[in-house]
CSV table of C-alpha atoms in Angstrom, one decimal:
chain,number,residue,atom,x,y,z
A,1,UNK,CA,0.0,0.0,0.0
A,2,UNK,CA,1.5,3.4,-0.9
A,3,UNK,CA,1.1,5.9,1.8
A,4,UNK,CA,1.4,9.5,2.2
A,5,UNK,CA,1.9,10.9,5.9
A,6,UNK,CA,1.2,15.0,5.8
A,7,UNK,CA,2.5,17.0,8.9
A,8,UNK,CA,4.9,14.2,9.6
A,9,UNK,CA,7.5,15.9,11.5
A,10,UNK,CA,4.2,16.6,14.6
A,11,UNK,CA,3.8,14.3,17.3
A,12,UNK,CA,1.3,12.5,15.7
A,13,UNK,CA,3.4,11.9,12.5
A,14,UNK,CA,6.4,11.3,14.4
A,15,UNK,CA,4.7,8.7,16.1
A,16,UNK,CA,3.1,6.6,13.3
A,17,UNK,CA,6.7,7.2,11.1
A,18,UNK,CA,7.7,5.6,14.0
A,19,UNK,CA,5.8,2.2,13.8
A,20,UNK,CA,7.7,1.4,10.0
A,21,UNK,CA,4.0,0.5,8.6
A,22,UNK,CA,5.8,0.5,5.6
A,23,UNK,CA,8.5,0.7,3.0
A,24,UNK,CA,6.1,2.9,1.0
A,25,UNK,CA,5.4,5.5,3.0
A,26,UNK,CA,6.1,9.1,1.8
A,27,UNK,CA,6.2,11.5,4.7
A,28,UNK,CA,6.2,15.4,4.2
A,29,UNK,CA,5.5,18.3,6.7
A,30,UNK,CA,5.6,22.3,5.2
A,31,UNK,CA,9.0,22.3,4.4
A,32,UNK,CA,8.7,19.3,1.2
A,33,UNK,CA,5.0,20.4,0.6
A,34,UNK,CA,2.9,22.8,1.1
A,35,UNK,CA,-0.4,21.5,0.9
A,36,UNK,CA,-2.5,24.7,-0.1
A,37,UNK,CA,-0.6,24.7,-3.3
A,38,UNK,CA,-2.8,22.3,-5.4
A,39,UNK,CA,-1.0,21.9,-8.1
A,40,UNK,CA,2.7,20.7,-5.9
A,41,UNK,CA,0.2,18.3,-4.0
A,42,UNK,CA,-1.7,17.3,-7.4
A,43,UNK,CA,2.2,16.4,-8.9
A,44,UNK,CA,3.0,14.4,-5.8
A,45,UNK,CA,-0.2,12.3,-6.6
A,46,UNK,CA,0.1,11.7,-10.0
A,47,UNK,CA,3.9,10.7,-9.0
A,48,UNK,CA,3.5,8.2,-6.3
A,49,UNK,CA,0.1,6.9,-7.0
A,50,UNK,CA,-1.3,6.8,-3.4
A,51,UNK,CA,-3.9,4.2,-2.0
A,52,UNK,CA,-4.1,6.3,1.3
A,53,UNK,CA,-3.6,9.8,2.6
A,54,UNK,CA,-3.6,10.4,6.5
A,55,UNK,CA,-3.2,14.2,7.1
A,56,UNK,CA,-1.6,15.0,10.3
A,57,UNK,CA,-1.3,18.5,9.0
A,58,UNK,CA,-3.1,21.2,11.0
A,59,UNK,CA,-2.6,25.1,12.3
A,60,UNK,CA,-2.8,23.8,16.3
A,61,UNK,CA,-1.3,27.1,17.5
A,62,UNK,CA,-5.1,27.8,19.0
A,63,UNK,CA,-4.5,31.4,20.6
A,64,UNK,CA,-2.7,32.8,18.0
A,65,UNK,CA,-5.1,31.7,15.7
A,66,UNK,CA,-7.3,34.2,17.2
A,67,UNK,CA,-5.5,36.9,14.8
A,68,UNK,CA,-4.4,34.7,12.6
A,69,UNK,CA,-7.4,33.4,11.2
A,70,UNK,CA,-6.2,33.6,7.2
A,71,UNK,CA,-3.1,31.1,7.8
A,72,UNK,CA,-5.2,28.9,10.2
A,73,UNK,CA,-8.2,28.9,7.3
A,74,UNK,CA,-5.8,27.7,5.1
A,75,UNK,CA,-4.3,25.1,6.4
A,76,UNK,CA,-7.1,23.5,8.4
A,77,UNK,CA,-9.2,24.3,5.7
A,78,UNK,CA,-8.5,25.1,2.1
A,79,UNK,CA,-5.2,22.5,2.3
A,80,UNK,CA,-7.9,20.0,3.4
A,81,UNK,CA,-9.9,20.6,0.7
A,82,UNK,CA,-7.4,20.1,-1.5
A,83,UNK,CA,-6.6,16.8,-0.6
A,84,UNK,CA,-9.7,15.6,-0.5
A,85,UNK,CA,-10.6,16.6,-4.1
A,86,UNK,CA,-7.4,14.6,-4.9
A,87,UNK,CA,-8.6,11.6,-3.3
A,88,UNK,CA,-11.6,11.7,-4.8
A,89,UNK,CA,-10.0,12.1,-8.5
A,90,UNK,CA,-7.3,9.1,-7.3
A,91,UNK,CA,-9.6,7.0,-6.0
A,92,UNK,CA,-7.5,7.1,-3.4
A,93,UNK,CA,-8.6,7.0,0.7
A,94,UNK,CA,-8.2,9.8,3.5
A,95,UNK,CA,-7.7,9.5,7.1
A,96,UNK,CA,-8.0,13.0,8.8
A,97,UNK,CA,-7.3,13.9,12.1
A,98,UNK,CA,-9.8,16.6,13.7
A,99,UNK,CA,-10.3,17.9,17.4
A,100,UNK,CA,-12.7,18.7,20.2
A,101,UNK,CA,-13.0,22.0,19.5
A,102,UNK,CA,-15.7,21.4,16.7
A,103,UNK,CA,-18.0,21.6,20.3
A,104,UNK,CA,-18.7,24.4,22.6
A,105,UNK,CA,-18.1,22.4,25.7
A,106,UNK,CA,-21.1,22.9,27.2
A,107,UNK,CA,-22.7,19.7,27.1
A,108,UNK,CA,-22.5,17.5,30.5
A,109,UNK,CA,-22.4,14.3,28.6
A,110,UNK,CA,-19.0,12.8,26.1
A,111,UNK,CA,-19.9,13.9,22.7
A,112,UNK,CA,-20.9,11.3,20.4
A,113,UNK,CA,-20.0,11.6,16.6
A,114,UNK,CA,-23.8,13.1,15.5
A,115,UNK,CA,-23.7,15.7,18.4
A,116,UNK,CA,-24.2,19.1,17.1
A,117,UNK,CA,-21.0,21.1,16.3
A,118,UNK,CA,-20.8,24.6,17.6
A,119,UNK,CA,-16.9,25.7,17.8
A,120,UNK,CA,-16.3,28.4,19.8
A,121,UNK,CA,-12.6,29.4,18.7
A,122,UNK,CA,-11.2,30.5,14.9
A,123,UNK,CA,-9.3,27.2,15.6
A,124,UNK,CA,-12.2,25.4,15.8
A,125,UNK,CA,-13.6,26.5,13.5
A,126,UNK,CA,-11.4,26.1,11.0
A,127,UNK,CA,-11.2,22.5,11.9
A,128,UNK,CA,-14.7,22.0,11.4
A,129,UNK,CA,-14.7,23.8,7.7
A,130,UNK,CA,-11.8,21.3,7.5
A,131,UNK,CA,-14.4,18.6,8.1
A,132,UNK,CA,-16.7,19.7,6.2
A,133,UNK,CA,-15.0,20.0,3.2
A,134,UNK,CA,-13.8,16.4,2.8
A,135,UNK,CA,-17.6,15.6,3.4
A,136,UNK,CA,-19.0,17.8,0.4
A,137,UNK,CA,-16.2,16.0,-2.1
A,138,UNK,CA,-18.0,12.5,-1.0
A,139,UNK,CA,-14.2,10.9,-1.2
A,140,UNK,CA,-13.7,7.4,0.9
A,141,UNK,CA,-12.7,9.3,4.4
A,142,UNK,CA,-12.3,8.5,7.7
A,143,UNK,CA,-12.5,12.0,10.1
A,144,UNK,CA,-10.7,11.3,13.4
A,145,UNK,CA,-11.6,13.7,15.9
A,146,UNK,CA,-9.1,13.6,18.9
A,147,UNK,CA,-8.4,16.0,21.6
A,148,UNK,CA,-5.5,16.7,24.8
A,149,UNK,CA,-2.7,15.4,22.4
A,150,UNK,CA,0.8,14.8,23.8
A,151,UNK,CA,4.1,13.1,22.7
A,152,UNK,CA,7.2,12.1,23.6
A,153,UNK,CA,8.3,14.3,20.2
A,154,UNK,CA,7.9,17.9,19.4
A,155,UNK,CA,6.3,20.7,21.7
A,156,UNK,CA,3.1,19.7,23.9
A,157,UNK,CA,1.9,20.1,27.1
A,158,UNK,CA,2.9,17.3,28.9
A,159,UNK,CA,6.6,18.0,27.9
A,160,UNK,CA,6.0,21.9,29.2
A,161,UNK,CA,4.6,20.4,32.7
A,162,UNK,CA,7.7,18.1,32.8
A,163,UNK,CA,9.9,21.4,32.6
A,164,UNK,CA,7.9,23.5,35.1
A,165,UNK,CA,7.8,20.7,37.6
A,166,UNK,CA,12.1,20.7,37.1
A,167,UNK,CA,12.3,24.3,37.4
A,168,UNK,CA,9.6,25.6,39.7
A,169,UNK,CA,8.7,25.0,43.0
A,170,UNK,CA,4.6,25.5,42.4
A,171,UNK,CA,2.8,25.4,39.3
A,172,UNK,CA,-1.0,26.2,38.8
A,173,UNK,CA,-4.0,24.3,36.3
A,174,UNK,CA,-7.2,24.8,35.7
A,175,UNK,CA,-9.8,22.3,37.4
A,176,UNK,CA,-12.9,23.0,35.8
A,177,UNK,CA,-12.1,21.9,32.1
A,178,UNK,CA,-12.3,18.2,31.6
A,179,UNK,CA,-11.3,15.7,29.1
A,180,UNK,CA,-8.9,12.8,28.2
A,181,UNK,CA,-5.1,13.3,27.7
A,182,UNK,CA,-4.2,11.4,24.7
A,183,UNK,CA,-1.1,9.6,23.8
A,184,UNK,CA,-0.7,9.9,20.7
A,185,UNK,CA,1.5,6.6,20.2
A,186,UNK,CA,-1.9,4.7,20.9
A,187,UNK,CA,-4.2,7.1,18.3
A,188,UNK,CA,-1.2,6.1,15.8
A,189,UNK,CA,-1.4,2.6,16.4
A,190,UNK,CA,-5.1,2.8,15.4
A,191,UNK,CA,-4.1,4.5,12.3
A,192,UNK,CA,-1.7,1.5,11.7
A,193,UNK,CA,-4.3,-0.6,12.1
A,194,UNK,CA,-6.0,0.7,9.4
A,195,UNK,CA,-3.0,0.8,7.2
A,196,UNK,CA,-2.3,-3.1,7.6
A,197,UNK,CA,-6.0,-3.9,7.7
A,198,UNK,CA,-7.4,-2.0,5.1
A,199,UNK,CA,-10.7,-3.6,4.8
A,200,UNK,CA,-11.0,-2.6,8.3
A,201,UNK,CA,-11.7,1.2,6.7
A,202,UNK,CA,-15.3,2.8,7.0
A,203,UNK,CA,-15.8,6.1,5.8
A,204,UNK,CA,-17.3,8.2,8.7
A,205,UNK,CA,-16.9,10.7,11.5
A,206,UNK,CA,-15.0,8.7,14.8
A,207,UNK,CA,-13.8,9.9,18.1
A,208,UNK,CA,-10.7,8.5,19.9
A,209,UNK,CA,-9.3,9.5,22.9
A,210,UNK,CA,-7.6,7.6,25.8
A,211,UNK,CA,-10.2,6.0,28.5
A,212,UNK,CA,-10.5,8.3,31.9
A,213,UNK,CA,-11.4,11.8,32.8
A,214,UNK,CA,-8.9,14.3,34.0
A,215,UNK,CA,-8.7,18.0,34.4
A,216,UNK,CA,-5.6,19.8,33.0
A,217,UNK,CA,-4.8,20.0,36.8
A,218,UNK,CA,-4.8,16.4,37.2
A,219,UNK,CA,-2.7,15.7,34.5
A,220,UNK,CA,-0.3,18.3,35.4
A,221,UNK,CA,-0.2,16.0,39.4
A,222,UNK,CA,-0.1,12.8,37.5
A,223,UNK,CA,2.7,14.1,35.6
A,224,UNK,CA,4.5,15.5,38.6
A,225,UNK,CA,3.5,12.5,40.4
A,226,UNK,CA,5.2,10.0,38.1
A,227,UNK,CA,8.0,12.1,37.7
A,228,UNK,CA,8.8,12.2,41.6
A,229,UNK,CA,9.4,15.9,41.5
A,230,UNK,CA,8.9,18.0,44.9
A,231,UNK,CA,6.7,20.5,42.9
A,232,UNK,CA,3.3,21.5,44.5
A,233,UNK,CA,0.3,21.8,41.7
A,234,UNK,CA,-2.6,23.9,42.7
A,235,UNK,CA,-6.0,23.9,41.0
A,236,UNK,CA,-7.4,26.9,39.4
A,237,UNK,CA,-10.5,28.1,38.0
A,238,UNK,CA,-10.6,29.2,34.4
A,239,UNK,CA,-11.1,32.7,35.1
A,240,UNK,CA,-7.7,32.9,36.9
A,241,UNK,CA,-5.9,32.5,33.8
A,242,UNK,CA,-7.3,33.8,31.3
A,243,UNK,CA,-6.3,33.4,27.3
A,244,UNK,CA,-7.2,34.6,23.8
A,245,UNK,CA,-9.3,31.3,22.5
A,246,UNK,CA,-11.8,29.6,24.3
A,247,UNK,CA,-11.2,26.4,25.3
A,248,UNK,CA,-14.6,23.5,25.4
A,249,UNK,CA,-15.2,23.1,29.3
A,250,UNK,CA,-16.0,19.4,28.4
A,251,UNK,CA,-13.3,17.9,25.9
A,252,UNK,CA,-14.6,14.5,26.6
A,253,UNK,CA,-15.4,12.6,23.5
A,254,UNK,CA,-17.3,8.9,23.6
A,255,UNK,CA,-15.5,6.3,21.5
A,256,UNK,CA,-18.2,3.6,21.7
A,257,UNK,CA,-18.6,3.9,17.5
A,258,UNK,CA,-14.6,3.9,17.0
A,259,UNK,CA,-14.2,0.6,19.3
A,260,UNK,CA,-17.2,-1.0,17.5
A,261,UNK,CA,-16.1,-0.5,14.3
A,262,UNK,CA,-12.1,-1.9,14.8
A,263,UNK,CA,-12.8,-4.1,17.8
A,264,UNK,CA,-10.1,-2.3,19.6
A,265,UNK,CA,-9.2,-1.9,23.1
A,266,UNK,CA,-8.7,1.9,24.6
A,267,UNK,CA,-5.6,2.1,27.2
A,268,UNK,CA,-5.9,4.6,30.3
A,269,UNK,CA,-4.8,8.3,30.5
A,270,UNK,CA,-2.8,7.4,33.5
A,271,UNK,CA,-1.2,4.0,31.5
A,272,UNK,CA,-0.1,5.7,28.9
A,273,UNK,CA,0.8,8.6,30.4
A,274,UNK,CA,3.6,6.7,32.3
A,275,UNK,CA,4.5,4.7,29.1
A,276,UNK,CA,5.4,8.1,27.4
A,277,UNK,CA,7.1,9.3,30.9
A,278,UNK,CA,9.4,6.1,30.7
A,279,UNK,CA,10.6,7.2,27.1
A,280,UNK,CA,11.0,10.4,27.6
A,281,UNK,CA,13.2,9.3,30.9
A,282,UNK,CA,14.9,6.6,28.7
């Protein structure tokens, strides 16, 4: 099966590059291909001949995408686009990653798949014209929706906790936003599941996240926890730190239709939260 992997150098693409699916596999981030450029992505189609696109690719910078709304429409949207008009003419199959933030938060229960969108950030809702998009070109696509990503690679929260917790004495979190951290070593291994087992595919709308609920303050104790260091993590309320985008007061995301459909098992925050610790340590 030839492969394309776009936003490869992320945590996300890091991690499934990781797993050596395949030896054809063609990864790119920005730098080899920009994927708002139609016609560089529609040469790199009609060169390699893909059977399966998974776009890692996304503007995730969610504050500054408050004034940067063109670049963040771009990428999360018209790039999108763009690749799914090229499956479509390549008969060729899409797995794209999506987020959370399509919801407002407010609802007390996990979201299910068919729960009405209402994003409440430019991020968001960039994401959701992102989704949208491959929808309207009616290509074979599968729309992963995912949310509290971390990584033993790149820039993510749980690394930024691990280096407060070194250098502080006290750190602070907010309580009152929930949700699921996810590794995202497991969410790749679900992709590479798909890869190998490709009449596992069903084109659709899925959630995955790890099992558990935390707040961001009880990630950032786990994390301080596991590590052993002597810093103190108090709990905040929203209000007390305020930021530019809005952030969905309930991230969490039910993942009934996702563990149906692949007869798949979900690991624990708190499992794989120590598996990623151990690597990072290692």
């Amino acid at each position: 099966m030839k492969v394309l992997v776009t936003g490869a150098d992320g945590q996300l693409g890091r991690e499934i590059r990781d797993l050596a699916l395949s030896e054809e596999m063609t990864f790119t981030d920005v730098a080899q291909l920009d994927l708002t450029n139609f016609s560089a992505v529609s040469s790199l189609f009609e060169e390699k001949g893909f059977d399966l696109v998974i776009n890692c690719a996304a503007y995730t910078a969610v504050d500054r995408a408050e004034t940067n709304e063109e670049l963040a429409t771009k990428v999360n949207n018209e790039a999108v686009a763009n690749l799914a008009r090229l499956c479509l003419e390549h008969d060729t199959r899409l797995i794209h990653i999506s987020t959370d933030y399509v919801f407002d938060g407010n609802q007390p229960t996990p979201y299910k798949e068919e729960d009405a969108t209402n994003p409440q950030s430019v991020y968001g809702k960039t994401k959701l014209a992102g989704e949208n998009a491959i929808l309207e070109t009616g290509c074979e696509a599968m729309i992963l929706r995912t949310a509290w990503l971390y990584s033993s690679f790149g820039a993510n929260i749980a690394k930024t906790i691990l280096k407060f917790a070194d250098s502080k004495q006290e750190i602070s979190f907010v309580y009152d936003q929930i949700g699921t951290p996810t590794y995202a070593a497991d969410l790749a291994q679900v992709i590479g599941l798909l890869v190998q087992n490709p009449q596992k595919f069903r084109s659709g709308i899925y959630h995955y996240t790890n099992e558990g609920v935390a707040s961001w303050y009880d990630f950032a104790a786990a994390i301080v926890s596991l590590s052993k260091s002597g810093c103190h993590v108090h709990p905040i309320e929203t209000f007390e730190y305020p930021v530019p985008a809005p952030r969905p007061t309930n991230s969490l995301l039910n993942k009934r239709k996702i563990k149906d459909a692949l007869s798949i098992t979900i690991p624990h925050w708190r499992d794989s939260l120590a598996k990623c610790l151990e690597k990072l340590n290692s």
